[in-house]
Amino acid sequence: RTNMYMREYLESRTDTNPALFVSLRYPHNRLTKGGIEDIIRRIGKRAEVENAHPHRFRRTAATNALNRGMPLQEVSKFMGHSKLETTMIYCTVEQDSVKYHHQKYLSA
């Protein structure tokens, strides 16, 4: 599905900028970090999500992976962290997950 949407996007562009993502307004400059943050903030506002920013997606992805059973070492590698402690700062471990894994691995 992503491939289809990317093709549609690329075919709809009328600019000559070689960058994959560009601003909507002429002269269609390369989309900057600030531009991406602005887009996410505006989408968040429309969806009534407070504090929407790219880092929140990163943090949520790491937390979801960990809570769904992905080993901490693999989440750390996925995030590009060299230390497990850094990954743990990102993640919010749900109590239900702790209980489930305690019963699964430690209860006889």
Short mmCIF file of N, CA and C in Angstrom, two decimals:
data_model
loop_
_atom_site.label_atom_id
_atom_site.label_comp_id
_atom_site.label_asym_id
_atom_site.label_seq_id
_atom_site.Cartn_x
_atom_site.Cartn_y
_atom_site.Cartn_z
N ARG A 1 0.83 -1.18 0.00
CA ARG A 1 0.00 0.00 0.00
C ARG A 1 0.88 1.25 0.00
N THR A 2 1.94 1.24 0.79
CA THR A 2 2.84 2.39 0.85
C THR A 2 3.42 2.68 -0.52
N ASN A 3 3.80 1.63 -1.23
CA ASN A 3 4.37 1.78 -2.57
C ASN A 3 3.38 2.51 -3.49
N MET A 4 2.11 2.15 -3.41
CA MET A 4 1.09 2.78 -4.24
C MET A 4 0.98 4.28 -3.93
N TYR A 5 0.92 4.61 -2.64
CA TYR A 5 0.81 6.02 -2.25
C TYR A 5 2.06 6.82 -2.61
N MET A 6 3.22 6.20 -2.49
CA MET A 6 4.45 6.90 -2.87
C MET A 6 4.46 7.19 -4.38
N ARG A 7 4.02 6.23 -5.18
CA ARG A 7 3.94 6.46 -6.62
C ARG A 7 2.98 7.60 -6.95
N GLU A 8 1.81 7.58 -6.30
CA GLU A 8 0.82 8.65 -6.53
C GLU A 8 1.42 10.01 -6.18
N TYR A 9 2.10 10.07 -5.05
CA TYR A 9 2.72 11.32 -4.60
C TYR A 9 3.76 11.79 -5.62
N LEU A 10 4.64 10.90 -6.02
CA LEU A 10 5.71 11.28 -6.95
C LEU A 10 5.15 11.70 -8.31
N GLU A 11 4.10 11.01 -8.78
CA GLU A 11 3.50 11.35 -10.07
C GLU A 11 2.74 12.68 -10.01
N SER A 12 2.29 13.06 -8.82
CA SER A 12 1.53 14.31 -8.70
C SER A 12 2.43 15.54 -8.61
N ARG A 13 3.70 15.34 -8.34
CA ARG A 13 4.61 16.47 -8.18
C ARG A 13 4.91 17.14 -9.51
N THR A 14 4.98 18.47 -9.47
CA THR A 14 5.27 19.23 -10.69
C THR A 14 6.62 19.94 -10.61
N ASP A 15 7.32 19.78 -9.49
CA ASP A 15 8.62 20.45 -9.31
C ASP A 15 9.75 19.59 -9.87
N THR A 16 10.94 20.15 -9.86
CA THR A 16 12.13 19.42 -10.35
C THR A 16 13.12 19.14 -9.23
N ASN A 17 12.73 19.37 -8.00
CA ASN A 17 13.62 19.15 -6.86
C ASN A 17 13.87 17.65 -6.73
N PRO A 18 15.15 17.22 -6.60
CA PRO A 18 15.45 15.79 -6.49
C PRO A 18 15.12 15.19 -5.11
N ALA A 19 14.80 16.03 -4.13
CA ALA A 19 14.48 15.54 -2.78
C ALA A 19 13.18 14.72 -2.83
N LEU A 20 13.10 13.71 -1.98
CA LEU A 20 11.89 12.88 -1.95
C LEU A 20 10.70 13.66 -1.42
N PHE A 21 10.89 14.42 -0.35
CA PHE A 21 9.80 15.20 0.23
C PHE A 21 10.14 16.69 0.15
N VAL A 22 9.21 17.45 -0.37
CA VAL A 22 9.42 18.89 -0.54
C VAL A 22 8.23 19.65 0.04
N SER A 23 8.44 20.96 0.24
CA SER A 23 7.37 21.81 0.76
C SER A 23 6.25 21.93 -0.29
N LEU A 24 5.07 22.27 0.18
CA LEU A 24 3.92 22.40 -0.72
C LEU A 24 3.98 23.67 -1.56
N ARG A 25 4.60 24.71 -1.01
CA ARG A 25 4.64 26.01 -1.69
C ARG A 25 5.88 26.18 -2.56
N TYR A 26 5.70 26.91 -3.64
CA TYR A 26 6.81 27.26 -4.51
C TYR A 26 7.86 27.99 -3.70
N PRO A 27 9.12 27.75 -3.79
CA PRO A 27 9.82 27.01 -4.83
C PRO A 27 10.02 25.52 -4.52
N HIS A 28 9.21 24.95 -3.68
CA HIS A 28 9.24 23.51 -3.36
C HIS A 28 10.63 23.07 -2.89
N ASN A 29 11.08 23.70 -1.82
CA ASN A 29 12.37 23.33 -1.23
C ASN A 29 12.26 22.01 -0.50
N ARG A 30 13.42 21.40 -0.28
CA ARG A 30 13.48 20.15 0.49
C ARG A 30 12.79 20.36 1.83
N LEU A 31 11.99 19.39 2.24
CA LEU A 31 11.30 19.47 3.53
C LEU A 31 12.33 19.37 4.65
N THR A 32 12.28 20.31 5.56
CA THR A 32 13.26 20.37 6.65
C THR A 32 12.72 19.67 7.89
N LYS A 33 13.60 19.50 8.87
CA LYS A 33 13.19 18.93 10.15
C LYS A 33 12.06 19.76 10.76
N GLY A 34 12.21 21.07 10.72
CA GLY A 34 11.18 21.97 11.24
C GLY A 34 9.86 21.83 10.49
N GLY A 35 9.95 21.61 9.18
CA GLY A 35 8.76 21.42 8.36
C GLY A 35 8.01 20.17 8.75
N ILE A 36 8.75 19.09 9.00
CA ILE A 36 8.14 17.83 9.42
C ILE A 36 7.49 18.00 10.79
N GLU A 37 8.20 18.66 11.70
CA GLU A 37 7.64 18.91 13.03
C GLU A 37 6.36 19.72 12.95
N ASP A 38 6.34 20.72 12.07
CA ASP A 38 5.15 21.56 11.90
C ASP A 38 3.98 20.74 11.37
N ILE A 39 4.22 19.90 10.39
CA ILE A 39 3.17 19.04 9.83
C ILE A 39 2.59 18.14 10.92
N ILE A 40 3.45 17.52 11.69
CA ILE A 40 2.98 16.61 12.75
C ILE A 40 2.21 17.38 13.82
N ARG A 41 2.68 18.57 14.17
CA ARG A 41 1.97 19.39 15.16
C ARG A 41 0.56 19.74 14.67
N ARG A 42 0.45 20.14 13.39
CA ARG A 42 -0.87 20.51 12.83
C ARG A 42 -1.80 19.29 12.77
N ILE A 43 -1.28 18.14 12.37
CA ILE A 43 -2.09 16.91 12.35
C ILE A 43 -2.52 16.57 13.76
N GLY A 44 -1.61 16.68 14.72
CA GLY A 44 -1.93 16.41 16.12
C GLY A 44 -3.03 17.32 16.64
N LYS A 45 -2.94 18.59 16.27
CA LYS A 45 -3.96 19.54 16.71
C LYS A 45 -5.33 19.16 16.17
N ARG A 46 -5.38 18.80 14.87
CA ARG A 46 -6.66 18.39 14.27
C ARG A 46 -7.21 17.12 14.92
N ALA A 47 -6.31 16.23 15.32
CA ALA A 47 -6.72 14.97 15.95
C ALA A 47 -6.89 15.11 17.46
N GLU A 48 -6.68 16.33 17.96
CA GLU A 48 -6.78 16.63 19.39
C GLU A 48 -5.80 15.80 20.23
N VAL A 49 -4.59 15.66 19.70
CA VAL A 49 -3.50 14.97 20.41
C VAL A 49 -2.54 16.04 20.90
N GLU A 50 -2.35 16.08 22.21
CA GLU A 50 -1.45 17.08 22.77
C GLU A 50 0.01 16.66 22.59
N ASN A 51 0.86 17.64 22.43
CA ASN A 51 2.31 17.43 22.31
C ASN A 51 2.68 16.45 21.20
N ALA A 52 2.05 16.58 20.04
CA ALA A 52 2.40 15.71 18.91
C ALA A 52 3.72 16.20 18.31
N HIS A 53 4.69 15.31 18.22
CA HIS A 53 5.99 15.61 17.64
C HIS A 53 6.64 14.31 17.21
N PRO A 54 7.62 14.34 16.30
CA PRO A 54 8.23 13.11 15.79
C PRO A 54 8.79 12.20 16.88
N HIS A 55 9.37 12.79 17.92
CA HIS A 55 9.97 11.99 18.98
C HIS A 55 8.92 11.14 19.70
N ARG A 56 7.70 11.65 19.76
CA ARG A 56 6.63 10.91 20.41
C ARG A 56 6.35 9.60 19.66
N PHE A 57 6.40 9.64 18.32
CA PHE A 57 6.21 8.43 17.53
C PHE A 57 7.32 7.42 17.81
N ARG A 58 8.54 7.92 17.91
CA ARG A 58 9.69 7.05 18.19
C ARG A 58 9.54 6.38 19.55
N ARG A 59 9.17 7.18 20.53
CA ARG A 59 8.99 6.67 21.89
C ARG A 59 7.85 5.64 21.95
N THR A 60 6.75 5.95 21.27
CA THR A 60 5.60 5.05 21.24
C THR A 60 5.95 3.74 20.56
N ALA A 61 6.69 3.80 19.46
CA ALA A 61 7.10 2.58 18.76
C ALA A 61 7.95 1.68 19.67
N ALA A 62 8.88 2.28 20.39
CA ALA A 62 9.74 1.51 21.29
C ALA A 62 8.92 0.89 22.43
N THR A 63 8.02 1.67 23.01
CA THR A 63 7.19 1.17 24.11
C THR A 63 6.29 0.04 23.64
N ASN A 64 5.65 0.22 22.48
CA ASN A 64 4.77 -0.83 21.95
C ASN A 64 5.54 -2.11 21.68
N ALA A 65 6.72 -1.99 21.09
CA ALA A 65 7.53 -3.18 20.79
C ALA A 65 7.87 -3.92 22.08
N LEU A 66 8.28 -3.19 23.09
CA LEU A 66 8.65 -3.81 24.36
C LEU A 66 7.43 -4.45 25.03
N ASN A 67 6.31 -3.75 25.06
CA ASN A 67 5.11 -4.28 25.70
C ASN A 67 4.50 -5.45 24.95
N ARG A 68 4.82 -5.60 23.68
CA ARG A 68 4.31 -6.74 22.90
C ARG A 68 5.26 -7.92 22.91
N GLY A 69 6.34 -7.79 23.67
CA GLY A 69 7.22 -8.93 23.87
C GLY A 69 8.55 -8.89 23.15
N MET A 70 8.86 -7.84 22.43
CA MET A 70 10.17 -7.74 21.77
C MET A 70 11.23 -7.61 22.86
N PRO A 71 12.29 -8.41 22.79
CA PRO A 71 13.33 -8.33 23.82
C PRO A 71 13.97 -6.93 23.87
N LEU A 72 14.29 -6.50 25.07
CA LEU A 72 14.86 -5.18 25.28
C LEU A 72 16.11 -4.95 24.42
N GLN A 73 16.95 -5.97 24.30
CA GLN A 73 18.17 -5.84 23.50
C GLN A 73 17.84 -5.52 22.04
N GLU A 74 16.76 -6.14 21.51
CA GLU A 74 16.37 -5.89 20.12
C GLU A 74 15.73 -4.51 19.97
N VAL A 75 14.94 -4.09 20.95
CA VAL A 75 14.36 -2.75 20.91
C VAL A 75 15.48 -1.72 20.93
N SER A 76 16.49 -1.95 21.75
CA SER A 76 17.63 -1.04 21.84
C SER A 76 18.34 -0.93 20.50
N LYS A 77 18.54 -2.05 19.84
CA LYS A 77 19.21 -2.06 18.54
C LYS A 77 18.33 -1.35 17.49
N PHE A 78 17.02 -1.62 17.52
CA PHE A 78 16.05 -0.98 16.62
C PHE A 78 16.10 0.55 16.78
N MET A 79 16.26 1.01 18.02
CA MET A 79 16.29 2.44 18.30
C MET A 79 17.66 3.07 18.00
N GLY A 80 18.68 2.23 17.83
CA GLY A 80 20.02 2.74 17.56
C GLY A 80 20.76 3.14 18.82
N HIS A 81 20.34 2.60 19.96
CA HIS A 81 20.99 2.92 21.23
C HIS A 81 22.14 1.95 21.49
N SER A 82 23.20 2.45 22.07
CA SER A 82 24.32 1.58 22.43
C SER A 82 24.18 1.05 23.85
N LYS A 83 23.35 1.70 24.66
CA LYS A 83 23.15 1.27 26.05
C LYS A 83 21.68 0.95 26.30
N LEU A 84 21.42 -0.15 27.02
CA LEU A 84 20.05 -0.53 27.35
C LEU A 84 19.38 0.51 28.24
N GLU A 85 20.17 1.19 29.07
CA GLU A 85 19.60 2.20 29.96
C GLU A 85 18.93 3.32 29.17
N THR A 86 19.52 3.68 28.04
CA THR A 86 18.94 4.73 27.20
C THR A 86 17.58 4.28 26.67
N THR A 87 17.49 3.03 26.27
CA THR A 87 16.22 2.50 25.76
C THR A 87 15.16 2.50 26.85
N MET A 88 15.54 2.15 28.06
CA MET A 88 14.58 2.11 29.17
C MET A 88 14.04 3.50 29.49
N ILE A 89 14.81 4.54 29.23
CA ILE A 89 14.32 5.91 29.44
C ILE A 89 13.17 6.18 28.48
N TYR A 90 13.26 5.65 27.27
CA TYR A 90 12.24 5.85 26.25
C TYR A 90 10.94 5.10 26.56
N CYS A 91 11.05 3.94 27.16
CA CYS A 91 9.91 3.02 27.26
C CYS A 91 9.14 3.16 28.56
N THR A 92 7.84 2.99 28.44
CA THR A 92 6.96 2.93 29.59
C THR A 92 6.43 1.50 29.64
N VAL A 93 6.88 0.74 30.60
CA VAL A 93 6.47 -0.66 30.71
C VAL A 93 5.13 -0.74 31.44
N GLU A 94 4.16 -1.40 30.81
CA GLU A 94 2.84 -1.52 31.42
C GLU A 94 2.86 -2.59 32.50
N GLN A 95 2.16 -2.34 33.60
CA GLN A 95 2.10 -3.29 34.71
C GLN A 95 1.50 -4.62 34.27
N ASP A 96 0.50 -4.58 33.38
CA ASP A 96 -0.11 -5.83 32.88
C ASP A 96 0.93 -6.69 32.17
N SER A 97 1.83 -6.05 31.45
CA SER A 97 2.88 -6.77 30.75
C SER A 97 3.84 -7.43 31.73
N VAL A 98 4.17 -6.72 32.79
CA VAL A 98 5.05 -7.28 33.83
C VAL A 98 4.39 -8.51 34.46
N LYS A 99 3.11 -8.40 34.80
CA LYS A 99 2.38 -9.52 35.41
C LYS A 99 2.34 -10.72 34.47
N TYR A 100 2.02 -10.46 33.19
CA TYR A 100 1.93 -11.54 32.21
C TYR A 100 3.26 -12.27 32.08
N HIS A 101 4.35 -11.51 31.93
CA HIS A 101 5.65 -12.15 31.75
C HIS A 101 6.15 -12.81 33.04
N HIS A 102 5.74 -12.27 34.18
CA HIS A 102 6.09 -12.93 35.43
C HIS A 102 5.43 -14.31 35.49
N GLN A 103 4.14 -14.36 35.16
CA GLN A 103 3.43 -15.65 35.16
C GLN A 103 3.98 -16.59 34.10
N LYS A 104 4.30 -16.06 32.93
CA LYS A 104 4.79 -16.89 31.84
C LYS A 104 6.16 -17.50 32.13
N TYR A 105 7.07 -16.70 32.71
CA TYR A 105 8.45 -17.15 32.85
C TYR A 105 8.85 -17.56 34.26
N LEU A 106 8.15 -17.05 35.29
CA LEU A 106 8.62 -17.31 36.65
C LEU A 106 7.69 -18.14 37.50
N SER A 107 6.42 -18.22 37.13
CA SER A 107 5.48 -19.02 37.93
C SER A 107 5.54 -20.47 37.49
N ALA A 108 5.49 -21.35 38.45
CA ALA A 108 5.58 -22.77 38.11
C ALA A 108 4.24 -23.41 37.89
#
